């Protein structure tokens, strides 16, 4: 847990990581239960200066930023698509994941049920 949390925090840190290189960093903290999550919604929003697109495998309460903005964290299903896409990306060494990849993966999964 702490290794992942440390990696996530350094990875989305606004000064050095994803938030510096991406206008809206996408953070999918998908581990369950909430106590084992890679980061909390509050951490993702605050580290990214409230620019993160956040979804988790566990429910998190809404986050109220210092400026009064309210963020309702999304909850994503991590059981099928995300691990498969992650494996495919690692196997082929891709540096980008186009939106179409998730659409095709979801369509392929739908054909199985």
XYZ file of C-alpha atoms in Angstrom:
113
model
C 0.000 0.000 0.000
C 2.660 2.518 0.967
C 4.774 1.832 -2.097
C 1.807 2.437 -4.374
C 0.668 5.456 -2.424
C 4.177 6.924 -2.649
C 4.353 6.253 -6.375
C 0.925 7.726 -7.010
C 1.662 10.825 -4.936
C 4.934 11.496 -6.743
C 3.382 10.641 -10.097
C 0.539 13.152 -9.909
C 2.354 15.809 -7.940
C 1.661 19.119 -9.694
C 5.273 20.258 -9.621
C 6.974 17.113 -10.924
C 4.542 14.568 -12.284
C 1.448 13.916 -14.332
C -0.248 17.213 -13.484
C 2.761 19.071 -14.851
C 2.624 17.244 -18.184
C -1.135 16.757 -18.523
C -3.811 19.409 -18.255
C -6.293 16.888 -16.770
C -4.406 13.863 -15.392
C -6.500 10.698 -15.252
C -6.217 8.910 -11.914
C -7.816 5.472 -11.557
C -7.165 4.317 -7.982
C -8.801 0.928 -8.383
C -7.644 -1.151 -5.421
C -10.250 -2.388 -2.962
C -11.183 -1.830 -0.175
C -10.962 1.933 0.314
C -8.263 1.516 2.980
C -6.004 -0.141 0.351
C -6.602 2.385 -2.417
C -3.548 3.837 -4.158
C -4.714 7.331 -3.209
C -7.864 9.030 -2.021
C -10.008 11.367 -4.079
C -8.885 14.207 -1.844
C -5.229 13.394 -2.530
C -5.754 13.143 -6.298
C -7.614 16.448 -6.489
C -5.302 18.356 -4.175
C -2.068 16.993 -5.736
C -3.315 17.919 -9.217
C -4.582 21.352 -8.186
C -8.172 20.136 -8.697
C -7.615 19.144 -12.329
C -7.612 15.341 -12.010
C -10.226 13.121 -13.597
C -10.649 10.635 -10.751
C -12.346 7.260 -10.484
C -11.807 4.543 -7.925
C -12.784 0.961 -7.270
C -14.086 2.049 -3.866
C -16.475 4.828 -2.872
C -14.983 8.104 -1.668
C -16.815 11.097 -0.228
C -17.109 14.282 -2.224
C -14.157 16.637 -2.043
C -14.554 20.338 -1.342
C -11.587 22.382 -2.566
C -10.261 25.432 -0.756
C -11.972 27.663 -3.336
C -15.344 26.022 -2.564
C -15.516 23.868 -5.708
C -17.154 20.509 -5.024
C -15.930 17.323 -6.733
C -17.906 14.083 -6.698
C -15.439 11.217 -7.199
C -16.375 8.658 -9.819
C -16.456 4.942 -9.143
C -15.143 2.613 -11.837
C -15.423 -1.120 -12.314
C -11.977 -2.638 -12.219
C -12.912 -6.275 -12.644
C -12.593 -6.797 -16.411
C -11.567 -3.974 -18.734
C -8.828 -2.129 -16.823
C -6.594 -5.135 -16.091
C -6.951 -6.371 -19.678
C -6.129 -2.973 -21.168
C -3.211 -2.530 -18.776
C -1.794 -5.923 -19.750
C -2.195 -5.135 -23.457
C -0.470 -1.773 -23.042
C 2.437 -3.324 -21.132
C 2.829 -6.191 -23.615
C 2.956 -3.943 -26.678
C 4.878 -1.098 -25.003
C 2.334 1.539 -25.941
C 2.902 5.065 -24.664
C -0.625 6.211 -25.517
C -4.039 4.670 -24.873
C -6.587 6.041 -27.355
C -10.250 6.256 -26.328
C -11.087 3.798 -29.107
C -9.108 1.100 -27.287
C -11.513 1.194 -24.323
C -14.518 1.207 -26.647
C -13.250 -1.857 -28.513
C -12.450 -3.638 -25.244
C -15.934 -2.916 -23.881
C -17.551 -4.121 -27.116
C -15.498 -7.345 -27.025
C -16.472 -7.950 -23.384
C -20.137 -7.328 -24.181
C -20.007 -10.078 -26.819
C -19.005 -12.557 -24.098
C -22.102 -12.065 -21.935
